Coordinates of N, CA, C and O in Angstrom, one line a residue:
X1 N -24.7 -3.3 38.8 CA -23.7 -4.4 38.6 C -22.5 -4.4 39.5 O -22.2 -3.5 40.0
X2 N -22.3 -5.9 40.0 CA -21.0 -5.9 40.8 C -19.7 -5.6 40.0 O -19.6 -5.7 39.0
X3 N -18.9 -5.4 41.1 CA -17.5 -4.9 40.6 C -16.8 -6.3 39.9 O -16.2 -6.3 38.5
X4 N -17.1 -7.4 40.4 CA -16.5 -8.7 39.9 C -17.7 -9.5 39.4 O -18.7 -9.7 40.7
X5 N -17.8 -10.3 38.8 CA -18.7 -11.4 38.2 C -17.9 -12.5 37.6 O -16.9 -12.5 37.0
X6 N -18.7 -13.5 37.8 CA -18.1 -14.9 37.4 C -19.1 -15.8 36.4 O -20.0 -15.8 36.5
X7 N -18.6 -16.2 35.5 CA -19.3 -16.8 34.4 C -18.3 -17.9 34.0 O -17.2 -17.9 33.5
X8 N -18.8 -19.3 33.8 CA -18.0 -20.6 33.3 C -18.2 -20.5 31.7 O -17.8 -21.3 31.1
X9 N -19.1 -19.5 30.9 CA -18.9 -19.7 29.8 C -17.8 -19.1 28.9 O -17.2 -18.2 29.5
X10 N -17.4 -19.5 27.8 CA -16.2 -19.2 27.1 C -16.8 -18.2 26.1 O -18.2 -17.9 25.9
X11 N -16.1 -17.3 25.5 CA -16.4 -16.0 24.8 C -15.9 -16.3 23.6 O -14.9 -17.2 23.2
X12 N -15.9 -15.2 22.7 CA -15.6 -15.2 21.3 C -13.9 -14.7 21.3 O -13.2 -14.2 20.3
X13 N -13.3 -14.1 22.5 CA -12.2 -13.5 22.8 C -11.1 -14.9 22.8 O -10.0 -14.2 23.0
X14 N -11.6 -15.9 22.6 CA -10.5 -17.1 22.6 C -10.0 -17.6 24.1 O -8.9 -18.1 24.3
X15 N -11.2 -17.5 25.3 CA -10.9 -17.7 26.3 C -10.7 -19.1 26.4 O -11.7 -19.9 25.8
X16 N -10.1 -19.5 27.3 CA -10.1 -20.9 27.8 C -11.1 -21.3 28.5 O -12.0 -20.8 28.7
X17 N -11.5 -22.5 28.8 CA -12.9 -23.3 29.7 C -12.5 -22.5 31.2 O -13.7 -22.7 31.6
X18 N -11.7 -21.8 31.5 CA -11.8 -21.2 32.8 C -12.6 -20.4 33.2 O -13.3 -19.7 32.1
X19 N -12.8 -19.7 34.5 CA -13.5 -18.9 35.0 C -13.5 -17.3 34.3 O -12.2 -17.2 33.9
X20 N -14.3 -16.7 33.8 CA -14.3 -15.3 33.4 C -14.8 -14.1 34.6 O -15.7 -14.4 35.3
X21 N -13.7 -13.5 35.0 CA -13.8 -12.4 35.8 C -14.2 -11.2 35.3 O -13.1 -10.9 34.2
X22 N -15.3 -10.2 35.4 CA -15.2 -9.1 34.7 C -15.2 -7.9 35.7 O -15.8 -8.0 36.8
X23 N -14.5 -7.1 35.3 CA -14.4 -5.5 36.1 C -15.3 -4.9 35.4 O -15.4 -4.2 34.0
X24 N -16.5 -4.4 35.8 CA -17.7 -3.3 35.2 C -17.2 -2.4 34.7 O -16.3 -1.7 35.4
X25 N -18.2 -1.9 33.8 CA -17.8 -0.7 33.2 C -17.8 0.7 34.1 O -17.0 1.6 34.0
X26 N -18.7 0.6 35.3 CA -18.7 1.6 36.2 C -17.6 1.6 37.2 O -17.6 2.5 38.0
X27 N -17.0 0.5 37.0 CA -15.7 0.3 38.1 C -14.5 0.8 38.0 O -13.9 1.1 36.7
X28 N -13.6 1.3 39.1 CA -12.3 1.9 38.8 C -11.4 1.0 39.8 O -11.8 1.0 41.4
X29 N -10.2 0.3 39.4 CA -9.9 -0.7 40.5 C -8.1 -0.4 40.5 O -7.7 -0.1 39.3
X30 N -7.6 -0.3 41.3 CA -6.4 0.1 41.6 C -5.7 -1.2 42.2 O -6.0 -1.3 43.6
X31 N -4.5 -1.7 42.1 CA -3.7 -2.6 42.8 C -3.0 -3.7 41.7 O -3.3 -3.6 40.5
X32 N -2.5 -4.9 42.3 CA -2.4 -5.8 41.5 C -2.8 -7.0 41.7 O -3.5 -7.2 42.8
X33 N -3.0 -7.7 40.5 CA -4.2 -8.9 40.2 C -3.2 -10.0 39.9 O -2.4 -10.1 39.3
X34 N -3.6 -11.3 40.4 CA -3.2 -12.6 40.3 C -4.6 -13.3 39.9 O -5.4 -13.4 40.7
X35 N -4.6 -13.6 38.5 CA -5.8 -14.4 38.4 C -5.6 -16.0 37.7 O -4.4 -15.7 36.7
X36 N -6.3 -16.7 38.1 CA -6.0 -18.2 37.4 C -7.0 -18.2 36.1 O -6.7 -19.0 35.4
X37 N -8.1 -17.8 36.2 CA -8.9 -17.6 34.9 C -8.4 -16.6 33.8 O -7.6 -16.1 33.9
X38 N -9.9 -16.1 33.3 CA -10.1 -15.0 32.3 C -10.4 -13.7 32.9 O -10.8 -14.0 34.1
X39 N -9.9 -12.6 32.5 CA -10.4 -11.3 32.9 C -10.7 -10.5 31.7 O -10.3 -10.3 30.6
X40 N -11.9 -9.7 32.0 CA -12.6 -8.9 31.1 C -12.4 -7.8 32.0 O -13.1 -7.5 32.9
X41 N -12.0 -6.5 31.1 CA -11.7 -5.3 31.7 C -12.8 -4.5 30.9 O -12.6 -4.0 29.9
X42 N -13.7 -3.9 31.6 CA -14.8 -3.2 31.1 C -14.7 -1.4 31.7 O -15.2 -0.4 31.2
X43 N -14.1 -1.6 32.8 CA -13.9 -0.2 33.5 C -12.4 0.2 33.6 O -11.9 0.3 32.1
X44 N -12.0 0.5 34.4 CA -10.6 1.4 34.4 C -9.6 0.4 35.6 O -10.3 0.2 36.8
X45 N -8.5 0.1 35.0 CA -7.8 -0.6 36.0 C -6.2 -0.2 36.1 O -5.7 0.3 35.1
X46 N -5.5 0.2 37.1 CA -4.4 0.8 37.4 C -3.8 -0.4 38.2 O -4.0 -0.4 39.1
X47 N -2.4 -0.9 37.4 CA -1.8 -1.8 38.4 C -1.1 -3.0 37.4 O -1.7 -2.9 36.1
X48 N -0.8 -3.8 38.0 CA -0.1 -5.0 37.3 C -1.3 -6.1 37.4 O -1.6 -6.5 38.6
X49 N -1.2 -7.0 36.3 CA -2.1 -8.0 36.3 C -1.6 -9.4 35.7 O -0.6 -9.2 34.7
X50 N -1.2 -10.3 36.3 CA -0.8 -11.6 36.0 C -1.8 -12.7 36.2 O -2.5 -13.0 36.9
X51 N -1.8 -13.2 34.7 CA -3.2 -14.0 34.5 C -2.8 -15.4 33.8 O -1.9 -15.0 32.7
X52 N -3.0 -16.4 34.4 CA -2.8 -17.5 33.6 C -3.6 -18.0 32.0 O -3.1 -18.9 31.7
X53 N -4.3 -17.5 32.0 CA -5.4 -17.4 30.8 C -5.3 -16.0 29.6 O -4.4 -15.6 29.4
X54 N -6.5 -15.5 29.6 CA -6.3 -14.5 28.8 C -7.2 -13.1 29.4 O -7.8 -13.0 30.3
X55 N -6.6 -12.0 29.1 CA -7.4 -10.7 29.3 C -8.0 -10.0 28.2 O -7.1 -10.0 27.0
X56 N -8.9 -9.2 28.4 CA -9.6 -8.6 27.3 C -9.9 -7.1 27.8 O -10.6 -7.1 29.3
X57 N -9.6 -6.2 27.4 CA -9.8 -4.7 27.5 C -11.1 -4.4 26.4 O -10.5 -4.2 25.2
X58 N -12.1 -4.2 27.2 CA -13.2 -3.8 26.1 C -13.0 -2.5 25.3 O -12.3 -1.8 26.0
X59 N -13.9 -2.1 24.6 CA -14.0 -0.8 24.1 C -13.8 0.2 24.9 O -13.2 1.2 24.8
X60 N -14.5 0.2 25.9 CA -14.6 1.4 26.8 C -13.8 1.2 28.0 O -13.8 1.9 29.1
X61 N -12.9 0.0 27.9 CA -12.2 -0.1 29.3 C -11.0 0.5 28.9 O -10.3 1.0 28.0
X62 N -10.2 0.9 30.1 CA -8.9 1.6 30.2 C -7.9 0.8 31.1 O -8.5 0.3 32.3
X63 N -6.6 0.5 30.8 CA -5.9 -0.2 31.7 C -4.3 0.6 31.6 O -4.1 1.5 30.9
X64 N -3.8 0.7 32.9 CA -2.4 1.1 32.9 C -1.7 0.4 33.9 O -2.1 -0.1 34.7
X65 N -0.3 0.3 33.6 CA 0.6 -0.7 34.2 C 1.1 -1.7 33.5 O 1.6 -1.6 32.5
X66 N 1.2 -2.9 33.7 CA 1.9 -3.9 33.4 C 0.7 -5.3 33.2 O 0.2 -5.6 34.4
X67 N 0.7 -5.9 32.1 CA -0.2 -7.2 32.2 C 0.7 -8.3 31.6 O 1.3 -8.2 30.4
X68 N 0.8 -9.3 32.0 CA 1.6 -10.5 31.7 C 0.4 -11.8 31.7 O -0.3 -12.1 32.7
X69 N 0.2 -12.3 30.5 CA -0.8 -13.4 30.4 C -0.5 -14.1 29.1 O 0.2 -14.0 28.7
X70 N -1.4 -15.3 28.8 CA -1.3 -16.0 27.8 C -1.7 -15.3 26.5 O -0.8 -15.3 25.4
X71 N -2.8 -14.4 26.6 CA -3.3 -14.0 25.5 C -4.0 -12.5 26.0 O -4.7 -12.5 27.1
X72 N -3.9 -11.6 25.2 CA -4.4 -10.3 25.6 C -5.1 -9.4 24.3 O -4.0 -9.6 23.3
X73 N -5.9 -9.3 24.5 CA -6.8 -8.5 23.5 C -7.3 -7.3 23.8 O -7.8 -7.1 25.0
X74 N -6.9 -6.1 23.4 CA -7.0 -4.6 23.5 C -8.2 -4.2 22.4 O -7.7 -4.2 21.1
X75 N -9.1 -3.7 22.8 CA -10.2 -2.8 22.1 C -10.4 -1.8 22.6 O -11.0 -0.9 21.8
X76 N -10.0 -1.3 23.6 CA -10.2 0.2 24.3 C -8.6 0.7 24.5 O -8.1 0.8 23.3
X77 N -8.3 1.3 25.5 CA -7.3 2.0 25.9 C -6.2 1.4 26.8 O -6.5 0.8 27.8
X78 N -5.2 1.7 26.5 CA -3.9 0.9 27.4 C -2.5 1.6 27.3 O -2.1 2.1 26.1
X79 N -1.9 1.9 28.7 CA -0.7 2.4 28.8 C 0.2 1.6 30.0 O -0.4 1.5 30.8
X80 N 1.0 1.1 29.2 CA 1.9 0.4 30.2 C 2.7 -0.9 29.2 O 2.9 -0.6 28.1
X81 N 2.7 -2.0 29.8 CA 3.5 -3.1 29.3 C 2.5 -4.2 29.3 O 2.0 -4.4 30.0
X82 N 2.6 -4.7 28.0 CA 1.8 -5.8 27.5 C 2.6 -7.0 27.3 O 3.8 -6.8 26.3
X83 N 2.7 -8.3 27.9 CA 3.5 -9.4 27.8 C 2.5 -10.7 27.6 O 1.9 -11.0 28.3
X84 N 2.6 -11.2 26.4 CA 1.7 -12.5 26.2 C 2.2 -13.5 25.2 O 3.0 -12.8 24.0
X85 N 1.8 -14.6 24.9 CA 2.2 -15.0 23.9 C 1.4 -14.8 22.6 O 2.0 -14.8 21.4
X86 N 0.4 -14.2 22.6 CA -0.3 -13.6 21.5 C -1.1 -12.3 22.1 O -1.5 -12.4 23.2
X87 N -1.0 -11.3 21.4 CA -1.3 -10.1 21.3 C -2.1 -9.5 20.6 O -1.5 -9.5 19.3
X88 N -3.4 -9.1 20.6 CA -4.1 -8.4 19.2 C -4.7 -7.2 19.8 O -5.1 -6.8 20.8
X89 N -4.5 -6.2 18.9 CA -5.0 -4.9 18.9 C -6.0 -4.8 18.0 O -5.6 -4.6 16.7
X90 N -7.1 -4.5 18.4 CA -8.5 -4.5 17.5 C -9.0 -3.2 17.3 O -9.1 -2.6 18.5
X91 N -10.1 -3.6 16.5 CA -11.2 -2.3 16.3 C -10.2 -0.6 16.2 O -9.6 -0.7 15.7
X92 N -10.7 -0.1 17.3 CA -10.2 1.2 17.4 C -9.5 1.5 18.5 O -8.9 2.6 19.2
X93 N -8.4 0.6 19.0 CA -7.8 0.2 20.1 C -6.7 1.5 20.3 O -6.0 1.9 19.1
X94 N -6.0 1.7 21.4 CA -4.8 2.9 21.2 C -4.1 2.4 22.6 O -4.4 2.0 23.6
X95 N -2.8 1.9 22.1 CA -2.0 1.1 23.2 C -0.5 2.3 23.1 O 0.0 2.5 22.0
X96 N -0.2 2.6 24.4 CA 1.1 3.3 24.4 C 1.9 2.6 25.4 O 1.5 2.1 26.6
X97 N 3.1 2.1 25.0 CA 4.0 1.5 25.8 C 4.8 0.4 25.1 O 5.5 0.8 24.1
X98 N 4.9 -0.6 25.9 CA 5.8 -2.0 25.3 C 5.1 -2.8 25.3 O 4.1 -3.5 25.9
X99 N 5.3 -3.5 24.0 CA 4.9 -5.1 23.7 C 5.7 -6.2 23.6 O 6.6 -6.0 22.7
X100 N 5.7 -7.1 24.6 CA 6.7 -8.2 24.4 C 5.9 -9.4 24.0 O 5.2 -10.0 25.0
X101 N 6.1 -10.2 23.2 CA 5.3 -11.0 22.4 C 5.9 -12.0 21.5 O 6.5 -11.4 20.8
X102 N 5.7 -13.0 21.1 CA 6.2 -13.8 19.8 C 5.2 -13.6 18.7 O 5.3 -14.2 17.7
X103 N 4.1 -13.4 19.0 CA 2.9 -13.2 18.1 C 2.2 -11.7 18.5 O 1.6 -11.8 19.3
X104 N 1.8 -11.0 17.3 CA 1.2 -9.8 17.4 C 0.3 -9.4 16.2 O 0.8 -9.7 15.5
X105 N -0.8 -9.1 16.7 CA -2.1 -8.8 15.6 C -2.5 -7.5 15.9 O -3.0 -7.1 16.6
X106 N -2.1 -6.5 14.6 CA -2.7 -4.9 15.0 C -3.5 -5.0 13.6 O -3.2 -5.0 12.4
X107 N -4.9 -4.5 13.9 CA -5.7 -4.6 12.7 C -6.0 -2.7 12.5 O -5.2 -2.0 13.0
X108 N -6.6 -2.5 11.3 CA -6.7 -1.2 10.4 C -7.4 -0.6 11.7 O -8.4 -1.0 12.2
X109 N -6.8 0.8 11.9 CA -7.4 1.9 12.7 C -6.8 1.6 14.1 O -7.4 2.4 14.8
X110 N -6.1 0.7 14.6 CA -5.2 0.8 15.8 C -4.3 1.9 15.9 O -3.7 2.4 14.7
X111 N -4.0 2.6 17.1 CA -3.3 3.3 17.5 C -2.0 2.5 18.1 O -2.3 2.6 19.5
X112 N -1.0 2.4 18.0 CA 0.3 1.9 18.8 C 1.5 2.8 18.6 O 2.0 3.4 17.7
X113 N 1.9 3.3 20.0 CA 3.0 4.3 20.0 C 3.9 3.7 21.0 O 3.2 3.5 22.6
X114 N 5.0 3.0 20.6 CA 5.8 2.5 21.6 C 7.1 1.5 21.0 O 7.3 2.0 19.9
X115 N 7.3 0.3 21.8 CA 8.4 -0.5 21.3 C 7.6 -1.8 21.4 O 6.8 -2.1 22.1
X116 N 8.1 -2.8 20.4 CA 7.8 -4.2 20.5 C 8.8 -5.0 20.3 O 9.5 -4.8 19.5
X117 N 8.6 -6.1 21.2 CA 10.0 -6.8 21.4 C 9.6 -8.3 21.4 O 8.6 -8.7 21.7
X118 N 10.2 -9.0 20.6 CA 10.0 -10.6 20.4 C 10.5 -11.2 21.9 O 11.5 -11.0 22.3
X119 N 9.9 -12.1 22.1 CA 10.2 -13.1 23.4 C 9.6 -14.4 23.2 O 8.2 -14.7 22.4
X120 N 10.1 -15.5 23.5 CA 9.6 -17.1 23.8 C 8.2 -17.1 24.2 O 7.9 -16.4 25.3
X121 N 7.6 -17.9 23.6 CA 6.2 -18.2 24.4 C 6.0 -19.0 25.7 O 7.4 -19.8 25.9
X122 N 5.3 -18.9 26.3 CA 5.2 -19.5 27.6 C 4.9 -20.9 27.2 O 4.3 -21.3 26.2
X123 N 5.5 -21.9 27.9 CA 5.3 -23.5 27.7 C 3.6 -23.5 28.1 O 3.2 -23.0 28.9
X124 N 3.1 -24.4 27.0 CA 1.6 -24.9 27.5 C 1.1 -25.2 28.8 O 0.1 -25.0 29.5
X125 N 2.0 -25.9 29.9 CA 1.6 -26.3 30.9 C 2.3 -25.5 31.9 O 2.0 -25.7 33.2
X126 N 2.8 -24.6 31.6 CA 3.5 -23.4 32.5 C 2.4 -22.7 33.5 O 1.5 -22.3 32.8
X127 N 2.5 -22.6 34.6 CA 1.7 -21.8 35.5 C 2.4 -20.5 35.5 O 3.3 -20.0 36.3
X128 N 1.7 -19.1 34.9 CA 2.2 -17.9 34.6 C 2.7 -17.3 36.2 O 3.8 -17.2 36.4
X129 N 1.8 -17.3 37.0 CA 1.7 -16.9 38.3 C 2.8 -17.4 39.0 O 3.4 -17.0 39.9
X130 N 2.8 -18.7 39.3 CA 3.9 -19.4 39.7 C 5.2 -19.2 39.5 O 6.1 -18.8 40.6
X131 N 5.5 -19.3 38.1 CA 6.7 -19.1 37.6 C 7.2 -17.5 38.0 O 8.4 -17.4 38.6
X132 N 6.3 -16.6 38.0 CA 7.0 -15.2 38.5 C 6.9 -15.2 39.9 O 7.9 -14.6 40.2
X133 N 6.3 -15.8 40.7 CA 6.5 -15.6 42.0 C 7.9 -16.3 42.4 O 8.6 -16.1 43.4
X134 N 8.1 -17.3 41.8 CA 9.3 -18.2 41.8 C 10.6 -17.5 41.7 O 11.7 -17.7 42.1
X135 N 10.7 -16.5 40.5 CA 11.6 -15.7 40.2 C 11.9 -14.4 41.3 O 13.2 -13.8 41.4
X136 N 11.1 -14.3 42.0 CA 11.2 -13.1 43.1 C 12.6 -13.5 44.0 O 12.8 -14.5 44.5

């Protein structure tokens, strides 16, 4: 299986109609990413992710660094900072670090160790990547 794959289908993770990029379960990626569509992490990612849509860390997925997106769903493990309009920690996920969001859902069985801070939602028409680049 390829490291990246593209698919125009939407998923049950609440993705928008944009493309879905998947990091395969056998892959380990290090670096910073800017993604205009959606991202599914089945493997291991170390670095910062800036995404205009949604990010899902699957059951066997692992991430560390910072993720900024409209929606983040964690089913696997994550160490670092999560920042989104809506963050959901489900299944038996383990998250250590900081959550910055105006809406957070944690289901039974989740392990969360860290801090959670309220922040205003992104505007619906706002390009997250462009806004972050303009702040530099």
